[in-house]
PDB file of C-alpha atoms in Angstrom:
ATOM      1  CA  MET A 959     -32.199 -54.670  -9.506  1.00 59.00           C
ATOM      2  CA  ASP A 960     -35.676 -53.846 -10.876  1.00 64.00           C
ATOM      3  CA  SER A 961     -36.598 -50.649 -12.784  1.00 69.00           C
ATOM      4  CA  LEU A 962     -37.590 -48.840  -9.379  1.00 66.00           C
ATOM      5  CA  GLU A 963     -34.309 -49.490  -7.617  1.00 67.00           C
ATOM      6  CA  ARG A 964     -32.424 -48.156 -10.770  1.00 64.00           C
ATOM      7  CA  GLN A 965     -34.309 -45.198 -10.966  1.00 68.00           C
ATOM      8  CA  ALA A 966     -33.604 -44.439  -7.380  1.00 66.00           C
ATOM      9  CA  LEU A 967     -29.928 -45.153  -7.703  1.00 62.00           C
ATOM     10  CA  ILE A 968     -29.624 -42.813 -10.721  1.00 68.00           C
ATOM     11  CA  ALA A 969     -31.453 -40.284  -8.621  1.00 69.00           C
ATOM     12  CA  ARG A 970     -29.104 -40.534  -5.836  1.00 73.00           C
ATOM     13  CA  ILE A 971     -26.047 -40.419  -8.178  1.00 72.00           C
ATOM     14  CA  THR A 972     -27.258 -37.514  -9.751  1.00 73.00           C
ATOM     15  CA  ALA A 973     -28.089 -35.559  -6.582  1.00 72.00           C
ATOM     16  CA  GLU A 974     -24.512 -36.432  -5.363  1.00 72.00           C
ATOM     17  CA  VAL A 975     -23.152 -35.143  -8.730  1.00 66.00           C
ATOM     18  CA  CYS A 976     -25.308 -31.892  -8.514  1.00 65.00           C
ATOM     19  CA  ARG A 977     -24.178 -31.330  -4.941  1.00 71.00           C
ATOM     20  CA  ALA A 978     -20.331 -31.756  -5.876  1.00 62.00           C
ATOM     21  CA  VAL A 979     -20.807 -29.273  -8.672  1.00 56.00           C
ATOM     22  CA  ASP A 980     -22.337 -26.827  -6.251  1.00 59.00           C
ATOM     23  CA  ALA A 981     -19.556 -27.253  -3.676  1.00 56.00           C
ATOM     24  CA  ALA A 982     -16.860 -26.705  -6.483  1.00 51.00           C
ATOM     25  CA  GLN A 983     -18.441 -23.396  -7.751  1.00 50.00           C
ATOM     26  CA  ALA A 984     -19.026 -22.186  -4.210  1.00 48.00           C
ATOM     27  CA  ALA A 985     -15.350 -22.826  -3.593  1.00 45.00           C
ATOM     28  CA  LYS A 986     -14.339 -21.176  -6.891  1.00 47.00           C
ATOM     29  CA  PRO A 987     -13.353 -17.390  -6.267  1.00 52.00           C
ATOM     30  CA  GLU A 988     -15.795 -14.943  -7.677  1.00 64.00           C
ATOM     31  CA  ALA A 989     -14.645 -13.561 -11.166  1.00 72.00           C
ATOM     32  CA  PRO A 990     -13.495  -9.800 -10.785  1.00 83.00           C
ATOM     33  CA  ASP A 991     -15.176  -6.993 -12.584  1.00 90.00           C
ATOM     34  CA  THR A 992     -11.935  -4.939 -12.731  1.00 95.00           C
ATOM     35  CA  LEU A 993      -8.409  -5.845 -13.191  1.00 95.00           C
ATOM     36  CA  ALA A 994      -5.937  -3.403 -11.355  1.00 96.00           C
ATOM     37  CA  ILE A 995      -2.541  -3.388 -12.664  1.00 96.00           C
ATOM     38  CA  ILE A 996       0.129  -1.611 -10.569  1.00 96.00           C
ATOM     39  CA  SER A 997       3.668  -1.398 -12.072  1.00 93.00           C
ATOM     40  CA  ALA A 998       5.249   1.273 -10.188  1.00 93.00           C
ATOM     41  CA  PRO A 999       5.329   2.158  -6.362  1.00 92.00           C
ATOM     42  CA  LEU A1000       2.270   3.891  -5.099  1.00 90.00           C
ATOM     43  CA  ALA A1001       2.549   7.328  -3.328  1.00 83.00           C
ATOM     44  CA  LEU A1002      -0.315   7.036  -0.826  1.00 83.00           C
ATOM     45  CA  PRO A1003      -1.645   3.250  -1.376  1.00 89.00           C
ATOM     46  CA  ASP A1004      -4.110   3.519   1.489  1.00 88.00           C
ATOM     47  CA  ARG A1005      -6.012   6.530  -0.203  1.00 86.00           C
ATOM     48  CA  ILE A1006      -5.902   5.122  -3.719  1.00 89.00           C
ATOM     49  CA  PHE A1007      -7.035   1.472  -2.618  1.00 91.00           C
ATOM     50  CA  LYS A1008      -9.959   3.497  -0.683  1.00 88.00           C
ATOM     51  CA  GLN A1009     -10.778   5.267  -3.939  1.00 88.00           C
ATOM     52  CA  VAL A1010     -10.781   2.212  -6.263  1.00 91.00           C
ATOM     53  CA  ARG A1011     -13.174   0.299  -3.971  1.00 90.00           C
ATOM     54  CA  GLU A1012     -15.430   3.741  -3.760  1.00 88.00           C
ATOM     55  CA  THR A1013     -15.175   3.732  -7.604  1.00 89.00           C
ATOM     56  CA  PHE A1014     -15.232   0.330  -9.074  1.00 90.00           C
ATOM     57  CA  GLY A1015     -16.667  -1.800  -5.991  1.00 88.00           C
ATOM     58  CA  GLY A1016     -14.990  -4.263  -3.990  1.00 83.00           C
ATOM     59  CA  ASN A1017     -14.675  -7.001  -6.827  1.00 90.00           C
ATOM     60  CA  VAL A1018     -11.217  -5.884  -7.910  1.00 94.00           C
ATOM     61  CA  ARG A1019      -8.205  -8.330  -8.817  1.00 93.00           C
ATOM     62  CA  TYR A1020      -4.811  -6.433  -8.266  1.00 95.00           C
ATOM     63  CA  LEU A1021      -2.158  -7.630 -10.539  1.00 95.00           C
ATOM     64  CA  LEU A1022       1.662  -6.513  -9.515  1.00 95.00           C
ATOM     65  CA  PHE A1023       4.292  -5.924 -12.088  1.00 91.00           C
ATOM     66  CA  GLY A1024       7.678  -5.833 -10.190  1.00 82.00           C
ATOM     67  CA  ASP A1025       9.278  -8.024  -7.662  1.00 76.00           C
ATOM     68  CA  HIS A1026       9.782  -4.852  -5.186  1.00 84.00           C
ATOM     69  CA  LEU A1027       6.065  -4.195  -5.270  1.00 88.00           C
ATOM     70  CA  HIS A1028       4.054  -5.470  -1.913  1.00 89.00           C
ATOM     71  CA  TYR A1029       0.934  -4.055  -0.421  1.00 90.00           C
ATOM     72  CA  GLU A1030      -0.738  -5.700   2.642  1.00 89.00           C
ATOM     73  CA  GLN A1031      -4.061  -3.453   2.123  1.00 89.00           C
ATOM     74  CA  VAL A1032      -5.211  -5.681  -0.728  1.00 91.00           C
ATOM     75  CA  PRO A1033      -4.747  -9.235  -1.936  1.00 88.00           C
ATOM     76  CA  ALA A1034      -2.668  -9.123  -5.114  1.00 90.00           C
ATOM     77  CA  VAL A1035      -0.778 -11.418  -7.644  1.00 89.00           C
ATOM     78  CA  GLN A1036       2.638 -11.033  -8.659  1.00 91.00           C
ATOM     79  CA  GLY A1037       3.134 -11.028 -12.404  1.00 90.00           C
ATOM     80  CA  THR A1038       5.541 -13.314 -13.958  1.00 89.00           C
ATOM     81  CA  PRO A1039       6.028 -14.254 -17.662  1.00 89.00           C
ATOM     82  CA  GLU A1040       5.202 -17.654 -16.622  1.00 92.00           C
ATOM     83  CA  GLY A1041       1.714 -16.410 -15.846  1.00 91.00           C
ATOM     84  CA  GLU A1042       1.077 -14.351 -19.007  1.00 92.00           C
ATOM     85  CA  GLN A1043      -1.640 -16.770 -20.391  1.00 93.00           C
ATOM     86  CA  ASP A1044      -3.591 -16.494 -17.175  1.00 92.00           C
ATOM     87  CA  TYR A1045      -3.307 -12.733 -17.140  1.00 93.00           C
ATOM     88  CA  ILE A1046      -4.534 -12.410 -20.663  1.00 93.00           C
ATOM     89  CA  GLU A1047      -7.556 -14.780 -20.164  1.00 92.00           C
ATOM     90  CA  GLU A1048      -8.630 -13.030 -17.091  1.00 91.00           C
ATOM     91  CA  ALA A1049      -8.073  -9.549 -18.591  1.00 93.00           C
ATOM     92  CA  ALA A1050     -10.555 -10.949 -21.470  1.00 93.00           C
ATOM     93  CA  GLY A1051     -13.321 -11.680 -18.902  1.00 92.00           C
ATOM     94  CA  VAL A1052     -13.262  -8.356 -16.808  1.00 94.00           C
ATOM     95  CA  GLU A1053     -15.474  -5.326 -17.713  1.00 92.00           C
ATOM     96  CA  THR A1054     -12.841  -2.875 -16.602  1.00 95.00           C
ATOM     97  CA  VAL A1055      -9.096  -2.323 -16.700  1.00 96.00           C
ATOM     98  CA  LEU A1056      -7.514   0.022 -14.525  1.00 96.00           C
ATOM     99  CA  LEU A1057      -3.757   1.017 -14.616  1.00 97.00           C
ATOM    100  CA  LEU A1058      -2.494   2.809 -11.275  1.00 95.00           C
ATOM    101  CA  SER A1059       0.215   5.510 -11.113  1.00 93.00           C
ATOM    102  CA  PRO A1060       2.074   4.336 -14.041  1.00 95.00           C
ATOM    103  CA  ARG A1061       5.803   5.559 -14.807  1.00 94.00           C
ATOM    104  CA  THR A1062       5.774   8.300 -17.508  1.00 94.00           C
ATOM    105  CA  SER A1063       8.099   5.848 -19.515  1.00 95.00           C
ATOM    106  CA  THR A1064       4.972   3.610 -19.584  1.00 96.00           C
ATOM    107  CA  LEU A1065       2.748   6.188 -20.577  1.00 96.00           C
ATOM    108  CA  SER A1066       5.046   6.603 -23.346  1.00 96.00           C
ATOM    109  CA  ARG A1067       5.300   3.392 -24.721  1.00 96.00           C
ATOM    110  CA  LEU A1068       1.409   2.790 -24.352  1.00 97.00           C
ATOM    111  CA  ALA A1069       0.904   5.901 -26.557  1.00 97.00           C
ATOM    112  CA  LYS A1070       3.177   4.562 -28.945  1.00 96.00           C
ATOM    113  CA  GLY A1071       1.597   1.209 -29.280  1.00 96.00           C
ATOM    114  CA  GLU A1072       4.617  -0.435 -28.284  1.00 96.00           C
ATOM    115  CA  ASP A1073       3.766  -3.929 -26.688  1.00 93.00           C
ATOM    116  CA  GLU A1074       6.958  -5.836 -26.471  1.00 92.00           C
ATOM    117  CA  GLY A1075       6.545  -5.810 -22.559  1.00 92.00           C
ATOM    118  CA  LEU A1076       4.056  -8.088 -20.604  1.00 92.00           C
ATOM    119  CA  LEU A1077       2.332  -4.827 -19.230  1.00 94.00           C
ATOM    120  CA  GLU A1078       2.088  -2.906 -22.239  1.00 95.00           C
ATOM    121  CA  ASP A1079       0.742  -5.952 -24.370  1.00 95.00           C
ATOM    122  CA  LEU A1080      -1.922  -6.405 -21.750  1.00 95.00           C
ATOM    123  CA  VAL A1081      -3.256  -2.936 -21.507  1.00 96.00           C
ATOM    124  CA  LEU A1082      -3.085  -2.541 -25.421  1.00 96.00           C
ATOM    125  CA  ARG A1083      -5.045  -5.868 -25.955  1.00 96.00           C
ATOM    126  CA  THR A1084      -7.851  -4.844 -23.721  1.00 96.00           C
ATOM    127  CA  LEU A1085      -8.098  -1.478 -25.519  1.00 95.00           C
ATOM    128  CA  LEU A1086      -8.323  -3.394 -28.718  1.00 95.00           C
ATOM    129  CA  TRP A1087     -10.905  -5.761 -27.298  1.00 95.00           C
ATOM    130  CA  GLY A1088     -13.061  -2.773 -26.360  1.00 94.00           C
ATOM    131  CA  LYS A1089     -12.637  -3.031 -22.604  1.00 95.00           C
ATOM    132  CA  ASP A1090     -13.239  -0.008 -20.506  1.00 95.00           C
ATOM    133  CA  VAL A1091      -9.683   1.164 -19.619  1.00 96.00           C
ATOM    134  CA  HIS A1092      -8.842   3.660 -17.085  1.00 95.00           C
ATOM    135  CA  ILE A1093      -5.123   5.067 -16.167  1.00 95.00           C
ATOM    136  CA  TRP A1094      -5.091   6.951 -12.947  1.00 93.00           C
ATOM    137  CA  LEU A1095      -2.112   9.593 -12.539  1.00 91.00           C
ATOM    138  CA  ASP A1096      -0.678  10.606  -9.108  1.00 86.00           C
ATOM    139  CA  PHE A1097       0.270  14.100 -10.710  1.00 81.00           C
ATOM    140  CA  GLN A1098      -1.558  16.939 -12.397  1.00 75.00           C
ATOM    141  CA  PRO A1099      -0.090  17.209 -15.968  1.00 77.00           C
ATOM    142  CA  MET A1100       1.621  20.609 -16.575  1.00 72.00           C
ATOM    143  CA  ARG A1101       0.513  22.286 -19.583  1.00 65.00           C
ATOM    144  CA  PHE A1102       2.109  24.891 -22.166  1.00 61.00           C
ATOM    145  CA  LYS A1103       5.701  23.739 -21.540  1.00 68.00           C
ATOM    146  CA  ARG A1104       6.850  23.562 -25.054  1.00 76.00           C
ATOM    147  CA  ASN A1105       9.873  21.494 -25.972  1.00 81.00           C
ATOM    148  CA  THR A1106      10.080  20.080 -22.388  1.00 85.00           C
ATOM    149  CA  PHE A1107       9.582  16.871 -20.782  1.00 87.00           C
ATOM    150  CA  PHE A1108       6.213  18.079 -19.555  1.00 85.00           C
ATOM    151  CA  GLU A1109       5.056  18.381 -23.266  1.00 87.00           C
ATOM    152  CA  LYS A1110       5.923  15.008 -24.162  1.00 90.00           C
ATOM    153  CA  VAL A1111       3.753  13.617 -21.060  1.00 91.00           C
ATOM    154  CA  LEU A1112       0.858  15.529 -22.036  1.00 88.00           C
ATOM    155  CA  ASP A1113       1.418  14.402 -25.716  1.00 91.00           C
ATOM    156  CA  ALA A1114       1.280  10.861 -24.362  1.00 94.00           C
ATOM    157  CA  ILE A1115      -1.845  11.418 -22.304  1.00 92.00           C
ATOM    158  CA  GLU A1116      -3.539  13.114 -25.121  1.00 91.00           C
ATOM    159  CA  ALA A1117      -2.762  10.261 -27.499  1.00 94.00           C
ATOM    160  CA  LEU A1118      -4.025   7.766 -25.114  1.00 95.00           C
ATOM    161  CA  GLU A1119      -7.379   9.699 -24.619  1.00 93.00           C
ATOM    162  CA  ASP A1120      -7.713   9.646 -28.500  1.00 94.00           C
ATOM    163  CA  MET A1121      -7.274   5.773 -28.135  1.00 95.00           C
ATOM    164  CA  GLY A1122     -10.198   5.463 -25.753  1.00 93.00           C
ATOM    165  CA  VAL A1123      -8.538   5.347 -22.478  1.00 94.00           C
ATOM    166  CA  THR A1124     -10.059   7.177 -19.522  1.00 93.00           C
ATOM    167  CA  VAL A1125      -7.122   9.376 -17.976  1.00 91.00           C
ATOM    168  CA  THR A1126      -7.777  10.712 -14.507  1.00 88.00           C
ATOM    169  CA  ALA A1127      -5.139  12.773 -12.471  1.00 82.00           C
ATOM    170  CA  PHE A1128      -5.302  12.789  -8.859  1.00 70.00           C
ATOM    171  CA  ASP A1129      -2.798  14.917  -6.704  1.00 55.00           C
ATOM    172  CA  TRP A1130      -2.326  12.157  -4.251  1.00 55.00           C
ATOM    173  CA  THR A1131       1.123  13.988  -3.288  1.00 49.00           C
ATOM    174  CA  ALA A1132      -0.953  16.914  -1.918  1.00 51.00           C
ATOM    175  CA  GLU A1133      -1.370  14.978   1.560  1.00 51.00           C
ATOM    176  CA  LEU A1134       2.339  14.700   1.683  1.00 48.00           C
ATOM    177  CA  GLY A1135       2.609  18.385   2.789  1.00 50.00           C
ATOM    178  CA  SER A1136       1.276  21.454   1.514  1.00 52.00           C
ATOM    179  CA  LYS A1137       3.592  24.442  -0.135  1.00 61.00           C
ATOM    180  CA  PRO A1138       4.003  27.549   2.169  1.00 67.00           C
ATOM    181  CA  LEU A1139       1.753  30.470   1.094  1.00 75.00           C
ATOM    182  CA  LEU A1140       3.325  32.869  -1.113  1.00 81.00           C
ATOM    183  CA  THR A1141       4.420  36.094   0.846  1.00 83.00           C
ATOM    184  CA  LEU A1142       5.757  37.860  -2.399  1.00 85.00           C
ATOM    185  CA  VAL A1143       3.508  37.562  -5.618  1.00 88.00           C
ATOM    186  CA  THR A1144       5.411  38.495  -8.904  1.00 88.00           C
ATOM    187  CA  GLU A1145       4.694  38.375 -12.548  1.00 89.00           C
ATOM    188  CA  ARG A1146       6.397  35.207 -12.697  1.00 86.00           C
ATOM    189  CA  ASP A1147       4.103  33.270 -10.587  1.00 87.00           C
ATOM    190  CA  MET A1148       1.387  34.575 -12.417  1.00 90.00           C
ATOM    191  CA  MET A1149       2.764  33.426 -15.377  1.00 89.00           C
ATOM    192  CA  ASP A1150       3.453  29.909 -13.849  1.00 86.00           C
ATOM    193  CA  ALA A1151      -0.083  29.667 -12.567  1.00 86.00           C
ATOM    194  CA  GLY A1152      -1.391  30.488 -16.122  1.00 86.00           C
ATOM    195  CA  GLN A1153       0.580  27.957 -17.798  1.00 84.00           C
ATOM    196  CA  ALA A1154      -0.741  25.082 -14.969  1.00 80.00           C
ATOM    197  CA  GLY A1155      -4.162  26.134 -15.972  1.00 80.00           C
ATOM    198  CA  ALA A1156      -5.122  27.838 -12.732  1.00 82.00           C
ATOM    199  CA  GLN A1157      -8.044  29.986 -12.139  1.00 85.00           C
ATOM    200  CA  GLU A1158      -6.722  31.562  -9.188  1.00 86.00           C
ATOM    201  CA  LEU A1159      -3.740  31.972  -7.061  1.00 89.00           C
ATOM    202  CA  ARG A1160      -3.840  31.572  -3.292  1.00 85.00           C
ATOM    203  CA  CYS A1161      -1.170  33.634  -1.081  1.00 87.00           C
ATOM    204  CA  ALA A1162      -0.775  34.727   2.401  1.00 84.00           C
ATOM    205  CA  SER A1163      -3.170  37.673   3.628  1.00 81.00           C
ATOM    206  CA  ASN A1164      -0.126  39.952   4.260  1.00 81.00           C
ATOM    207  CA  ALA A1165       1.535  39.051   0.910  1.00 84.00           C
ATOM    208  CA  ILE A1166       3.392  41.848  -1.258  1.00 84.00           C
ATOM    209  CA  ILE A1167       1.743  41.704  -4.816  1.00 88.00           C
ATOM    210  CA  THR A1168       3.654  43.460  -7.210  1.00 89.00           C
ATOM    211  CA  PRO A1169       2.019  45.747  -9.794  1.00 90.00           C
ATOM    212  CA  SER A1170       3.068  43.634 -12.783  1.00 90.00           C
ATOM    213  CA  ALA A1171       1.648  40.472 -11.045  1.00 91.00           C
ATOM    214  CA  LEU A1172      -1.578  42.394 -10.678  1.00 93.00           C
ATOM    215  CA  ASP A1173      -1.575  43.316 -14.496  1.00 94.00           C
ATOM    216  CA  LYS A1174      -0.522  39.813 -15.450  1.00 93.00           C
ATOM    217  CA  ALA A1175      -3.465  38.409 -13.358  1.00 93.00           C
ATOM    218  CA  ALA A1176      -6.118  40.547 -15.175  1.00 93.00           C
ATOM    219  CA  GLU A1177      -4.477  39.625 -18.385  1.00 93.00           C
ATOM    220  CA  LEU A1178      -4.756  35.758 -17.669  1.00 92.00           C
ATOM    221  CA  ASN A1179      -8.254  36.094 -15.613  1.00 92.00           C
ATOM    222  CA  ILE A1180      -6.476  34.663 -12.714  1.00 91.00           C
ATOM    223  CA  ARG A1181      -8.221  35.608  -9.448  1.00 89.00           C
ATOM    224  CA  ILE A1182      -5.776  36.346  -6.492  1.00 91.00           C
ATOM    225  CA  VAL A1183      -6.754  35.054  -3.098  1.00 88.00           C
ATOM    226  CA  ARG A1184      -5.453  36.166   0.156  1.00 85.00           C
ATOM    227  CA  VAL A1185      -5.512  33.378   2.994  1.00 77.00           C
TER     228      VAL A1185
END
């Protein structure tokens, strides 16, 4: 084989190798930009997944922690202890980590830095790595409920925000059925609205509003809206 034949053979081999590499890369799934973690049942999954797409785009990897969790709306991987190394590597490669509708107990453990569980370890590591970490809640946190369960939840949320987590509250349950409008508005109703941070209270058009409720509304600067 002369030098020209050797060069031609090398060129053909090189071309074949390049084609094989290109084919392997094309077959390899695109690395996700966002790792979305689900550890508790979602109240309204269709709406949540739609909001995830609108907020973070379509390149999202879903990781489920819980054998009972299954969603046909999105492709997802079931988290297991055996796959911990893979999850850690994947979390290291994404830009954003999103924890969807976690239990309040999970919020508490994360706020305290407890990383014994696989889920908690994964989220806390991404915080230490400086990732963009988001937590979406399926409830609006109650405020000014001193010495109650609500205060503990609020303290956990505030601690997580201090750690750099973006906590967003979506009232997904609002679509499950709206509360009937009040037909009698009392001072207690106004106090509850004030504790919830409301700026207005909606009631029926023919609702009876007690004088003490009007006084409390003025005191708390809450607008009464008849619907």
